[in-house]
Structures are given as structure tokens and as C-alpha cells.
Amino acid sequence: MIGAIISLMGSIFLFLGALGVLRMPDTYNRMQAGTKATTMGSILTLLGIGIYHLPWLPQSLILIMFITATNPLSSHALARASHFSGIPLTEKTVVDRLREEYEKDEAAVSKEGENE
């Protein structure tokens, strides 16, 4: 019974993540909503399956570790690639720290090139 409840909670997270992907205003917010919700939803679903059917618990834990490691990393890589390829932010975005860091590094490199 506990495994079924945990799996149901995971399914709710997955549904809310899909809803967030549809409702968010830009690519970056959609990635963030999808990644966080699907990571937690997948973890809860797999944990619930492992508890419900105990022989599958070791495989579920291995999958949970894999998802925990790869899902945020892949989302980060996609967000950086989207940013550097010029996909625009929503107008509501106030701070773009990646652009600030990139411009600071670019200025340092050009200043270093002038000194040589």
C-alpha cells in the first residue's frame, strides 16, 4: 500500500511537470519546470515500485541514482546551449547572470589581448 501511495505521488509530480512545461513563458522556465518535476516524479515512482515489489528495489535504486545524476546535468547543458545559440529570455526576466559572466570574461580576454 505504501509503495502505491509513493508511486501515485510520483505520478502527480510528473503530471504537474508536464503542466508546467505547457504553461511556462520561455524555453528556460520550461526546462526548469520539466527537469525538477520529472526528476522528483521519477524518483518517487521508482521508489514506490521498488517498495511495492521488493525484488525490484535494487534496480529501482540504481535507476534513481542514474536519474539524479543525469537529469540536472543534461538540463544544464541544454540551457547553456540554448543561451549561447541566442534563444531569447522572456521579457519578465530581470537578471541574466550567464550573460554577465560571459561579458566579463570576454572583456578580460580582449584586455589581455591588447596588452600583448
C-alpha positions as CSV (number, residue, x, y, z in Angstrom):
1,M,0.0,0.0,0.0
2,I,2.8,2.4,0.9
3,G,4.5,1.7,-2.5
4,A,1.3,2.5,-4.4
5,I,0.9,5.8,-2.5
6,I,4.5,6.8,-3.2
7,S,4.1,5.9,-6.9
8,L,0.9,8.0,-7.0
9,M,2.7,11.0,-5.6
10,G,5.4,10.5,-8.3
11,S,2.7,10.4,-10.9
12,I,1.3,13.7,-9.6
13,F,4.7,15.3,-9.8
14,L,5.1,14.1,-13.4
15,F,1.7,15.5,-14.3
16,L,2.4,18.8,-12.7
17,G,5.8,18.9,-14.5
18,A,4.0,18.4,-17.8
19,L,1.5,21.1,-17.0
20,G,4.4,23.4,-16.1
21,V,6.1,22.8,-19.4
22,L,2.9,23.9,-21.2
23,R,2.3,27.0,-19.0
24,M,5.8,28.5,-18.7
25,P,6.6,31.5,-20.8
26,D,10.0,30.6,-22.3
27,T,12.4,27.8,-23.0
28,Y,14.5,28.2,-19.8
29,N,11.5,28.2,-17.5
30,R,10.0,25.1,-19.3
31,M,13.3,23.3,-18.9
32,Q,13.5,24.1,-15.2
33,A,9.9,23.1,-14.6
34,G,10.3,19.9,-16.6
35,T,13.6,18.9,-15.0
36,K,12.8,19.4,-11.4
37,A,9.3,17.8,-11.6
38,T,10.4,14.8,-13.7
39,T,13.4,14.2,-11.5
40,M,11.3,14.1,-8.4
41,G,8.4,12.3,-10.1
42,S,10.7,9.6,-11.5
43,I,12.4,9.1,-8.1
44,L,9.1,8.7,-6.3
45,T,7.6,6.4,-8.9
46,L,10.6,4.2,-9.0
47,L,10.9,4.2,-5.2
48,G,7.2,3.3,-5.0
49,I,7.6,0.4,-7.5
50,G,10.7,-0.8,-5.5
51,I,8.8,-0.8,-2.2
52,Y,5.7,-2.4,-3.8
53,H,7.7,-5.1,-5.5
54,L,10.7,-5.7,-3.3
55,P,12.8,-7.8,-5.7
56,W,12.9,-4.8,-8.0
57,L,14.2,-2.4,-5.3
58,P,17.9,-2.7,-6.2
59,Q,17.3,-1.9,-9.8
60,S,15.0,0.9,-8.8
61,L,17.7,2.4,-6.6
62,I,20.3,2.2,-9.4
63,L,17.9,3.9,-11.8
64,I,17.2,6.6,-9.1
65,M,20.9,7.3,-8.8
66,F,21.3,7.5,-12.6
67,I,18.3,9.9,-13.0
68,T,19.5,12.0,-10.1
69,A,22.9,12.4,-11.7
70,T,22.0,12.8,-15.4
71,N,18.7,14.7,-15.4
72,P,20.0,18.0,-13.9
73,L,23.3,17.8,-15.9
74,S,21.5,17.4,-19.2
75,S,19.1,20.2,-18.4
76,H,22.1,22.5,-17.6
77,A,23.8,21.6,-20.8
78,L,20.7,22.3,-22.8
79,A,20.1,25.6,-21.1
80,R,23.7,26.8,-21.8
81,A,23.4,25.7,-25.4
82,S,20.1,27.5,-25.8
83,H,21.5,30.6,-24.2
84,F,24.6,30.7,-26.4
85,S,22.6,29.9,-29.6
86,G,20.5,33.1,-28.9
87,I,17.2,31.7,-27.8
88,P,15.6,34.8,-26.1
89,L,14.5,35.1,-22.5
90,T,11.1,36.2,-21.6
91,E,10.5,39.9,-21.1
92,K,9.9,39.3,-17.4
93,T,13.4,38.1,-16.9
94,V,15.3,40.6,-14.7
95,V,18.7,39.1,-14.3
96,D,20.8,37.2,-16.8
97,R,23.9,36.1,-14.8
98,L,25.2,33.9,-17.5
99,R,25.4,36.8,-19.9
100,E,27.0,39.0,-17.2
101,E,29.7,36.4,-16.6
102,Y,30.3,35.8,-20.3
103,E,30.7,39.6,-21.0
104,K,33.0,39.9,-18.0
105,D,35.2,37.0,-19.3
106,E,35.1,38.4,-22.8
107,A,36.2,41.8,-21.6
108,A,39.1,40.3,-19.7
109,V,40.2,38.3,-22.7
110,S,40.1,41.4,-25.0
111,K,42.0,43.4,-22.4
112,E,44.6,40.6,-22.2
113,G,44.9,40.6,-26.0
114,E,45.6,44.4,-26.1
115,N,48.4,44.1,-23.5
116,E,50.3,41.6,-25.6
